[in-house]
Tab-separated table of C-alpha atoms in Angstrom:
chain	number	residue	atom	x	y	z
A	1072	MET	CA	23.067	6.867	13.169
A	1073	ASN	CA	24.489	4.002	11.215
A	1074	ILE	CA	21.402	2.430	9.564
A	1075	VAL	CA	21.167	-0.717	7.427
A	1076	LEU	CA	17.889	-0.958	5.470
A	1077	LEU	CA	16.849	-4.462	4.437
A	1078	THR	CA	14.324	-4.976	1.655
A	1079	HIS	CA	13.025	-7.446	-0.915
A	1080	PRO	CA	15.197	-8.450	-3.874
A	1081	SER	CA	14.756	-6.561	-7.095
A	1082	PHE	CA	14.194	-9.743	-9.085
A	1083	LEU	CA	10.755	-10.180	-7.528
A	1084	GLY	CA	9.522	-7.290	-9.592
A	1085	SER	CA	7.749	-5.556	-6.682
A	1086	GLN	CA	7.458	-1.819	-6.952
A	1087	SER	CA	6.070	-0.588	-3.646
A	1088	HIS	CA	8.492	-2.191	-1.156
A	1089	PRO	CA	11.748	-1.291	-2.940
A	1090	HIS	CA	10.340	2.207	-3.462
A	1091	PHE	CA	9.618	2.539	0.226
A	1092	ALA	CA	13.210	1.430	1.080
A	1093	ARG	CA	14.749	3.870	-1.441
A	1094	MET	CA	12.563	6.679	-0.088
A	1095	LEU	CA	13.780	6.017	3.450
A	1096	CYS	CA	17.374	5.695	2.270
A	1097	GLU	CA	17.264	9.113	0.518
A	1098	ALA	CA	15.455	10.819	3.415
A	1099	TYR	CA	17.864	9.504	6.026
A	1100	ARG	CA	20.936	10.447	4.043
A	1101	GLU	CA	19.577	13.974	3.654
A	1102	ARG	CA	19.447	14.101	7.451
A	1103	GLY	CA	23.122	13.231	7.629
A	1104	HIS	CA	22.853	9.555	8.647
A	1105	GLN	CA	25.037	6.734	7.332
A	1106	VAL	CA	22.716	4.432	5.384
A	1107	GLU	CA	23.262	1.199	3.493
A	1108	LEU	CA	20.655	-0.668	1.545
A	1109	ARG	CA	20.953	-4.505	1.554
A	1110	GLN	CA	18.935	-6.996	-0.410
A	1111	PRO	CA	19.466	-10.503	-1.856
A	1112	ARG	CA	21.340	-10.750	-5.169
A	1113	ALA	CA	20.027	-12.957	-7.972
A	1114	VAL	CA	22.353	-15.964	-7.972
A	1115	ALA	CA	20.218	-19.112	-8.205
A	1116	HIS	CA	17.433	-17.046	-9.722
A	1117	ALA	CA	19.671	-15.672	-12.489
A	1118	TRP	CA	21.102	-19.141	-13.153
A	1119	VAL	CA	17.576	-20.501	-13.740
A	1120	VAL	CA	16.415	-17.551	-15.836
A	1121	ALA	CA	19.472	-17.955	-18.082
A	1122	ARG	CA	18.388	-21.486	-18.928
A	1123	GLY	CA	15.273	-20.301	-20.683
A	1124	LYS	CA	11.551	-21.202	-20.665
A	1125	ARG	CA	12.083	-24.905	-19.949
A	1126	TRP	CA	13.269	-23.914	-16.458
A	1127	ALA	CA	10.658	-21.284	-15.812
A	1128	ARG	CA	8.669	-23.332	-13.285
A	1129	TRP	CA	11.781	-23.370	-11.052
A	1130	THR	CA	12.186	-19.572	-11.029
A	1131	LYS	CA	10.226	-19.015	-7.804
A	1132	TRP	CA	12.104	-21.764	-5.981
A	1133	ALA	CA	15.455	-20.432	-7.134
A	1134	GLY	CA	14.397	-17.029	-5.744
A	1135	TYR	CA	13.692	-18.736	-2.390
A	1136	ILE	CA	17.228	-20.128	-2.403
A	1137	ASP	CA	18.626	-16.666	-2.915
A	1138	GLN	CA	16.395	-15.118	-0.238
A	1139	TYR	CA	16.346	-17.775	2.480
A	1140	LEU	CA	19.492	-19.827	2.093
A	1141	LEU	CA	22.168	-17.608	0.578
A	1142	PHE	CA	21.198	-14.164	1.836
A	1143	PRO	CA	21.019	-15.022	5.561
A	1144	LYS	CA	24.635	-16.271	5.380
A	1145	ALA	CA	25.758	-13.147	3.623
A	1146	LEU	CA	23.788	-11.009	6.137
A	1147	ARG	CA	25.475	-12.720	9.065
A	1148	ALA	CA	28.952	-12.178	7.554
A	1149	LEU	CA	28.274	-8.493	6.857
A	1150	ALA	CA	26.764	-7.956	10.299
A	1151	SER	CA	29.932	-9.307	11.937
A	1152	GLN	CA	31.846	-6.413	10.389
A	1153	ASP	CA	29.269	-3.711	11.142
A	1154	PRO	CA	29.761	-1.328	14.143
A	1155	SER	CA	27.996	-2.550	17.248
A	1156	HIS	CA	25.638	0.440	17.294
A	1157	THR	CA	24.308	-0.285	13.779
A	1158	LEU	CA	20.509	-0.267	13.555
A	1159	TYR	CA	18.950	-2.841	11.204
A	1160	VAL	CA	15.686	-1.728	9.686
A	1161	PHE	CA	13.524	-4.407	8.072
A	1162	CYS	CA	11.359	-2.521	5.592
A	1163	ASP	CA	8.552	-5.099	5.606
A	1164	GLN	CA	7.430	-7.745	8.135
A	1165	ALA	CA	7.402	-10.272	5.228
A	1166	LEU	CA	11.199	-10.262	5.590
A	1167	GLY	CA	10.601	-12.219	8.816
A	1168	PRO	CA	12.848	-15.175	7.887
A	1169	TRP	CA	15.912	-12.879	8.110
A	1170	ILE	CA	15.061	-11.520	11.562
A	1171	PRO	CA	16.526	-14.475	13.524
A	1172	VAL	CA	19.945	-13.609	12.064
A	1173	LEU	CA	19.860	-10.130	13.639
A	1174	LYS	CA	17.435	-10.444	16.529
A	1175	HIS	CA	20.156	-9.817	19.083
A	1176	ARG	CA	21.237	-6.589	17.307
A	1177	PRO	CA	19.327	-3.250	17.487
A	1178	HIS	CA	16.498	-3.568	14.954
A	1179	VAL	CA	13.100	-2.195	13.900
A	1180	VAL	CA	10.487	-3.903	11.695
A	1181	HIS	CA	8.129	-1.792	9.484
A	1182	CYS	CA	4.702	-3.465	9.180
A	1183	HIS	CA	2.568	-2.637	6.164
A	1184	ASP	CA	-0.359	-5.066	6.292
A	1185	LEU	CA	-1.195	-8.513	7.601
A	1186	LEU	CA	-3.575	-9.398	4.767
A	1187	ALA	CA	-1.591	-12.396	3.561
A	1188	LEU	CA	-1.309	-13.766	7.108
A	1189	ARG	CA	-4.988	-13.205	7.820
A	1190	SER	CA	-5.840	-14.965	4.566
A	1191	ALA	CA	-3.569	-17.893	5.465
A	1192	LEU	CA	-5.411	-18.187	8.777
A	1193	GLY	CA	-8.725	-18.472	6.928
A	1194	LEU	CA	-9.997	-15.116	8.076
A	1195	VAL	CA	-10.534	-13.644	4.610
A	1196	PRO	CA	-13.025	-15.754	2.647
A	1197	GLU	CA	-12.475	-13.627	-0.464
A	1198	ASN	CA	-8.837	-14.709	-0.664
A	1199	PRO	CA	-8.378	-18.462	0.077
A	1200	THR	CA	-4.767	-19.609	0.526
A	1201	SER	CA	-3.200	-22.770	-0.700
A	1202	ALA	CA	-1.495	-25.252	1.622
A	1203	THR	CA	1.951	-24.074	0.532
A	1204	GLY	CA	0.891	-20.459	0.949
A	1205	ARG	CA	-0.201	-21.227	4.552
A	1206	LEU	CA	3.190	-22.827	5.226
A	1207	TYR	CA	4.966	-19.849	3.779
A	1208	GLN	CA	3.055	-17.363	5.968
A	1209	ARG	CA	3.768	-19.560	9.006
A	1210	TYR	CA	7.460	-19.383	8.123
A	1211	ILE	CA	7.359	-15.620	7.796
A	1212	ARG	CA	5.490	-15.208	11.100
A	1213	HIS	CA	7.956	-17.540	12.868
A	1214	GLY	CA	10.633	-15.037	11.947
A	1215	PHE	CA	9.045	-11.696	12.618
A	1216	LYS	CA	7.512	-12.687	15.958
A	1217	GLN	CA	11.097	-12.851	17.288
A	1218	ALA	CA	11.581	-9.130	16.673
A	1219	ARG	CA	11.399	-6.677	19.585
A	1220	HIS	CA	10.512	-3.320	17.895
A	1221	PHE	CA	7.729	-2.616	15.365
A	1222	VAL	CA	6.385	0.350	13.468
A	1223	SER	CA	2.938	-0.074	11.823
A	1224	ILE	CA	1.399	2.130	9.121
A	1225	SER	CA	-2.038	2.232	10.734
A	1226	LYS	CA	-3.815	1.327	13.931
A	1227	LYS	CA	-5.500	-1.491	12.010
A	1228	THR	CA	-2.143	-2.996	10.994
A	1229	LYS	CA	-0.879	-2.759	14.577
A	1230	ALA	CA	-4.050	-4.416	15.850
A	1231	ASP	CA	-3.666	-7.245	13.335
A	1232	LEU	CA	0.061	-7.617	14.206
A	1233	HIS	CA	-0.781	-8.140	17.896
A	1234	ALA	CA	-3.855	-10.261	17.297
A	1235	TYR	CA	-2.445	-12.679	14.682
A	1236	GLY	CA	1.353	-12.170	14.601
A	1237	GLY	CA	2.178	-13.812	17.895
A	1238	VAL	CA	4.518	-10.924	18.772
A	1239	GLN	CA	5.686	-9.843	22.213
A	1240	PRO	CA	7.388	-6.556	21.430
A	1241	ILE	CA	9.211	-4.156	23.660
A	1242	THR	CA	7.883	-1.290	21.494
A	1243	SER	CA	5.118	-1.138	18.911
A	1244	GLU	CA	4.164	2.208	17.485
A	1245	VAL	CA	1.983	3.597	14.683
A	1246	VAL	CA	3.368	6.090	12.140
A	1247	TYR	CA	1.115	6.973	9.219
A	1248	ASN	CA	2.643	6.791	5.792
A	1249	GLY	CA	4.089	9.908	4.252
A	1250	LEU	CA	2.811	10.548	0.742
A	1251	ASN	CA	5.498	9.631	-1.833
A	1252	HIS	CA	4.515	12.606	-4.002
A	1253	PRO	CA	3.677	16.143	-2.747
A	1254	TYR	CA	0.038	15.916	-3.743
A	1255	ARG	CA	-1.859	19.162	-4.029
A	1256	ARG	CA	-4.851	20.401	-5.951
A	1257	GLN	CA	-3.960	21.670	-9.418
A	1258	PRO	CA	-6.081	24.454	-10.886
A	1259	ARG	CA	-8.427	22.940	-13.468
A	1260	GLU	CA	-6.739	24.538	-16.462
A	1261	GLN	CA	-3.329	23.314	-15.298
A	1262	ALA	CA	-4.631	19.819	-14.612
A	1263	LEU	CA	-6.244	19.528	-18.044
A	1264	LEU	CA	-2.917	20.678	-19.622
A	1265	THR	CA	-1.058	18.032	-17.600
A	1266	LEU	CA	-3.400	15.324	-18.856
A	1267	ALA	CA	-3.160	16.513	-22.394
A	1268	GLN	CA	0.624	16.474	-22.242
A	1269	ALA	CA	0.418	12.916	-20.983
A	1270	ARG	CA	-1.629	12.150	-24.089
A	1271	LEU	CA	-4.703	11.078	-22.178
A	1272	PRO	CA	-8.159	11.496	-23.672
A	1273	ALA	CA	-9.959	14.809	-23.302
A	1274	ILE	CA	-12.322	14.808	-20.288
A	1275	PRO	CA	-15.924	15.052	-21.500
A	1276	GLU	CA	-18.251	17.842	-20.465
A	1277	ALA	CA	-19.853	15.541	-17.904
A	1278	ASP	CA	-16.442	15.191	-16.305
A	1279	MET	CA	-15.308	11.925	-14.875
A	1280	LEU	CA	-15.121	9.655	-11.820
A	1281	LEU	CA	-11.883	8.079	-10.784
A	1282	HIS	CA	-10.614	4.782	-9.304
A	1283	VAL	CA	-6.914	4.233	-8.472
A	1284	GLY	CA	-5.851	0.713	-7.591
A	1285	GLY	CA	-3.511	-2.164	-8.337
A	1286	GLY	CA	-6.159	-4.699	-9.339
A	1287	GLN	CA	-5.550	-6.951	-6.294
A	1288	TRP	CA	-8.444	-8.917	-4.841
A	1289	TYR	CA	-8.936	-6.492	-2.008
A	1290	LYS	CA	-9.233	-3.450	-4.302
A	1291	ASN	CA	-12.790	-4.601	-5.214
A	1292	THR	CA	-12.313	-3.573	-8.862
A	1293	ALA	CA	-15.366	-5.409	-10.106
A	1294	GLY	CA	-17.432	-3.846	-7.315
A	1295	VAL	CA	-16.277	-0.395	-8.421
A	1296	VAL	CA	-17.510	-1.111	-11.957
A	1297	GLN	CA	-20.824	-2.473	-10.700
A	1298	LEU	CA	-21.365	0.558	-8.507
A	1299	TYR	CA	-20.667	2.798	-11.516
A	1300	ALA	CA	-22.984	0.759	-13.733
A	1301	HIS	CA	-25.820	1.258	-11.229
A	1302	PHE	CA	-25.060	4.947	-10.972
A	1303	ALA	CA	-24.954	5.331	-14.761
A	1304	ARG	CA	-28.308	3.603	-15.222
A	1305	ASN	CA	-29.882	5.889	-12.610
A	1306	ALA	CA	-28.450	8.945	-14.418
A	1307	VAL	CA	-29.794	7.751	-17.791
A	1308	GLN	CA	-33.268	7.271	-16.328
A	1309	ALA	CA	-33.142	10.740	-14.829
A	1310	GLY	CA	-32.110	12.240	-18.167
A	1311	GLN	CA	-28.709	13.288	-16.815
A	1312	ALA	CA	-25.296	13.164	-18.526
A	1313	VAL	CA	-23.180	10.266	-17.333
A	1314	PRO	CA	-19.570	10.982	-16.204
A	1315	ALA	CA	-16.990	8.562	-17.515
A	1316	LEU	CA	-15.148	6.257	-15.107
A	1317	TRP	CA	-11.354	6.416	-15.402
A	1318	MET	CA	-9.659	3.394	-13.851
A	1319	VAL	CA	-5.966	3.703	-13.029
A	1320	SER	CA	-5.754	-0.061	-12.791
A	1321	PRO	CA	-4.449	-3.116	-14.703
A	1322	PRO	CA	-6.397	-4.201	-17.817
A	1323	PRO	CA	-9.675	-5.896	-16.816
A	1324	GLY	CA	-9.651	-9.601	-16.019
A	1325	PRO	CA	-12.616	-11.941	-16.455
A	1326	GLU	CA	-14.510	-10.798	-13.310
A	1327	VAL	CA	-14.191	-7.122	-14.234
A	1328	GLN	CA	-15.115	-7.815	-17.867
A	1329	ARG	CA	-18.354	-9.435	-16.663
A	1330	ALA	CA	-19.074	-6.351	-14.551
A	1331	LEU	CA	-18.452	-4.114	-17.535
A	1332	GLN	CA	-21.303	-5.818	-19.409
A	1333	GLY	CA	-23.721	-4.140	-17.014
A	1334	VAL	CA	-22.584	-0.597	-17.933
A	1335	PRO	CA	-25.120	1.147	-20.177
A	1336	SER	CA	-23.989	2.454	-23.557
A	1337	GLU	CA	-24.186	6.003	-22.220
A	1338	GLY	CA	-21.413	5.206	-19.737
A	1339	GLN	CA	-17.747	4.760	-20.477
A	1340	VAL	CA	-15.021	2.938	-18.516
A	1341	LEU	CA	-11.375	3.564	-19.496
A	1342	PHE	CA	-8.289	1.811	-18.087
A	1343	PHE	CA	-4.886	3.425	-17.663
A	1344	GLN	CA	-1.520	2.220	-16.365
A	1345	LYS	CA	1.945	3.572	-15.596
A	1346	LEU	CA	0.990	7.165	-14.823
A	1347	ASP	CA	3.443	9.283	-12.804
A	1348	GLY	CA	2.606	11.202	-9.658
A	1349	THR	CA	1.994	14.521	-11.422
A	1350	VAL	CA	-0.547	12.971	-13.794
A	1351	ILE	CA	-2.269	11.166	-10.926
A	1352	GLU	CA	-2.379	14.475	-9.092
A	1353	ALA	CA	-4.070	16.073	-12.143
A	1354	LEU	CA	-6.647	13.274	-12.197
A	1355	TYR	CA	-7.512	13.730	-8.545
A	1356	SER	CA	-7.776	17.485	-9.176
A	1357	THR	CA	-10.298	17.052	-12.016
A	1358	ALA	CA	-12.316	13.999	-10.876
A	1359	ARG	CA	-15.767	14.575	-9.452
A	1360	ALA	CA	-15.113	11.801	-6.967
A	1361	LEU	CA	-12.713	8.974	-6.182
A	1362	LEU	CA	-14.343	5.522	-5.917
A	1363	PHE	CA	-12.239	3.391	-3.543
A	1364	PRO	CA	-14.520	0.866	-1.747
A	1365	SER	CA	-11.759	-1.621	-0.901
A	1366	LEU	CA	-12.468	-4.870	0.897
A	1367	ALA	CA	-9.275	-4.348	2.957
A	1368	GLU	CA	-6.131	-2.222	3.000
A	1369	GLY	CA	-2.942	-1.884	4.986
A	1370	PHE	CA	-3.227	1.896	4.608
A	1371	GLY	CA	-5.091	3.064	1.505
A	1372	TRP	CA	-2.840	5.553	-0.239
A	1373	PRO	CA	-5.402	6.923	-2.707
A	1374	ILE	CA	-7.704	8.042	0.135
A	1375	ALA	CA	-4.976	10.346	1.483
A	1376	GLU	CA	-3.863	11.362	-2.020
A	1377	GLY	CA	-7.394	12.234	-3.069
A	1378	LEU	CA	-8.110	14.263	0.040
A	1379	ALA	CA	-4.817	16.112	-0.389
A	1380	CYS	CA	-5.993	17.179	-3.871
A	1381	GLY	CA	-9.460	18.222	-2.666
A	1382	CYS	CA	-11.130	15.245	-4.401
A	1383	PRO	CA	-14.308	13.791	-2.737
A	1384	VAL	CA	-13.585	10.196	-1.657
A	1385	VAL	CA	-16.031	7.269	-1.435
A	1386	THR	CA	-14.497	4.400	0.479
A	1387	THR	CA	-15.307	1.606	2.956
A	1388	ALA	CA	-16.555	2.261	6.526
A	1389	GLU	CA	-13.943	-0.045	8.073
A	1390	PRO	CA	-10.396	0.435	9.338
A	1391	PRO	CA	-7.926	1.459	8.068
A	1392	MET	CA	-9.974	3.186	5.357
A	1393	ASN	CA	-12.066	5.226	7.769
A	1394	GLU	CA	-8.942	5.743	9.876
A	1395	VAL	CA	-7.175	7.390	6.907
A	1396	GLY	CA	-10.198	9.244	5.644
A	1397	GLY	CA	-11.484	10.517	9.015
A	1398	ARG	CA	-14.600	12.696	8.898
A	1399	TRP	CA	-13.790	13.938	5.370
A	1400	ALA	CA	-14.326	10.796	3.290
A	1401	ASN	CA	-17.705	9.274	2.477
A	1402	TYR	CA	-18.341	5.710	3.555
A	1403	LEU	CA	-20.040	2.560	2.277
A	1404	PRO	CA	-20.479	-0.713	4.177
A	1405	ARG	CA	-17.915	-3.378	3.256
A	1406	LEU	CA	-19.046	-5.690	0.429
A	1407	THR	CA	-19.088	-9.240	1.784
A	1408	HIS	CA	-20.010	-12.684	0.510
A	1409	SER	CA	-23.391	-12.383	2.223
A	1410	THR	CA	-24.097	-8.954	0.716
A	1411	GLU	CA	-26.391	-8.795	-2.292
A	1412	ILE	CA	-24.189	-7.002	-4.799
A	1413	SER	CA	-27.036	-5.158	-6.496
A	1414	LEU	CA	-28.191	-3.668	-3.173
A	1415	TRP	CA	-24.656	-2.675	-2.247
A	1416	ALA	CA	-24.131	-1.044	-5.742
A	1417	ALA	CA	-27.484	0.751	-5.369
A	1418	GLN	CA	-26.437	2.108	-1.979
A	1419	GLY	CA	-23.108	3.214	-3.431
A	1420	ALA	CA	-24.782	4.930	-6.394
A	1421	SER	CA	-27.134	6.757	-4.062
A	1422	LEU	CA	-24.271	7.956	-1.894
A	1423	LEU	CA	-22.341	9.078	-4.969
A	1424	GLN	CA	-25.267	10.983	-6.349
A	1425	GLU	CA	-25.871	12.689	-3.012
A	1426	LEU	CA	-22.207	13.697	-2.982
A	1427	LEU	CA	-22.342	15.110	-6.494
A	1428	ASN	CA	-25.531	17.045	-5.633
A	1429	ARG	CA	-23.806	19.115	-3.014
A	1430	SER	CA	-23.626	22.848	-3.729
A	1431	ALA	CA	-20.359	24.314	-4.934
A	1432	GLU	CA	-19.938	26.021	-1.530
A	1433	GLN	CA	-20.368	22.724	0.339
A	1434	GLN	CA	-17.981	20.917	-1.951
A	1435	ALA	CA	-15.354	23.669	-1.536
A	1436	SER	CA	-15.689	23.641	2.231
A	1437	VAL	CA	-15.389	19.870	2.599
A	1438	ALA	CA	-12.507	19.808	0.108
A	1439	ALA	CA	-10.572	22.406	2.145
A	1440	MET	CA	-11.102	20.368	5.306
A	1441	GLY	CA	-9.891	17.242	3.528
A	1442	VAL	CA	-6.764	18.998	2.356
A	1443	GLU	CA	-6.028	20.158	5.918
A	1444	TRP	CA	-6.666	16.592	7.254
A	1445	ALA	CA	-4.274	15.079	4.635
A	1446	GLN	CA	-1.398	17.184	5.965
A	1447	ARG	CA	-0.873	14.512	8.671
A	1448	TYR	CA	0.399	12.272	5.819
A	1449	ASP	CA	3.371	14.491	5.126
A	1450	ALA	CA	6.558	12.538	4.264
A	1451	ARG	CA	8.779	14.760	6.440
A	1452	ARG	CA	6.596	14.168	9.429
A	1453	ALA	CA	6.774	10.436	8.882
A	1454	THR	CA	10.574	10.589	8.571
A	1455	ASP	CA	10.871	12.547	11.798
A	1456	ALA	CA	8.774	9.942	13.578
A	1457	TYR	CA	10.773	7.030	12.223
A	1458	LEU	CA	14.049	8.549	13.259
A	1459	ARG	CA	12.755	9.324	16.722
A	1460	ILE	CA	11.758	5.704	17.103
A	1461	TYR	CA	15.124	4.504	15.805
A	1462	GLU	CA	16.982	6.708	18.289
A	1463	ASP	CA	14.809	5.441	21.176
A	1464	VAL	CA	15.525	1.858	20.167
A	1465	ILE	CA	19.258	2.403	20.074
A	1466	LYS	CA	19.214	4.192	23.493
A	1467	GLY	CA	17.098	1.432	24.921
A	1468	GLU	CA	19.410	-1.262	23.629
A	1469	ARG	CA	22.457	0.507	25.060
A	1470	ASN	CA	20.769	0.901	28.461
A	1471	GLU	CA	19.896	-2.765	28.405
A	1472	ASP	CA	23.488	-3.685	27.637
A	1473	ARG	CA	24.662	-1.713	30.715
A	1474	THR	CA	22.330	-3.528	33.085
């Protein structure tokens, strides 16, 4: 196949979407396909940045010029020279404004999550959206609803796409994400050596609990700390050692700092950033449990990663979290505005303690089942599914042309 991958410009500073596009690019080339990656160049954005801090407030708008005025023209010119059987793959539905340029050519849109759109529609009270943000999401939706073929990363994302996206697709399928690192459980000695080589602190005798997140509103970072604080207070009252909480997350903001004030002196919360996959794998392999009670997700990578490493997972009893974790994760109700935070934290602490009280045999058995479950998130399996969908789209478009 001749595939053109379209993704966000590098000047936005996003890590996940360009990484996803590069991962697809490499996987498809390994399978022998012709692949080109296209994204907007920094023209207006670079011009504004070069003028220094006085122009900083115009940086975002200059980026919009590059993405939504200049790039569509360049895309149209390039497409006119592409072979007619070229498949255009939009690596994120947020690239919707470009879709009208190529809507009459074979195409597929990858959908990651509809959280921003749902927020703009007023459906997520935890994340109110400004008037300009609502207009922006409407602009994006106006574009992607013209697409004919979609691939969603979870059943939840597909359901949101159909409920709120206004789409009328010919095909709409679900392919679970493939893990972007071959996560597996490291033996404890090897994991501790990996952490030491990364110059991370020594894990105390009481071991540690783990949270992996990006600090976004839906990661419920403050809630994680409050849950831990309640658990730590219970452990102190029971005369037990308190595991530390290691947060692979941005430095704490004001809300998280307030939550940290409730952690007893016997507890410890440490924050880490920019750890590679092997170090994260070592953390999953040594943690007594992963705390991941998100308010929402498009997929929930750490759930699958933790299970793949045999780490017990505590997450939220709503899709897609319970979709990804299946029977092998442990579930809390979603924290809402109407929920009393102390009651929710107490429930989480009780669940965590119950989890840690399991016998070694029970823990080993559940961990093995979790590892087996996580095999469905194999990157090769995802690549196979994507390429099958692409081939079906091209065949369908050719048949349509003949009729």
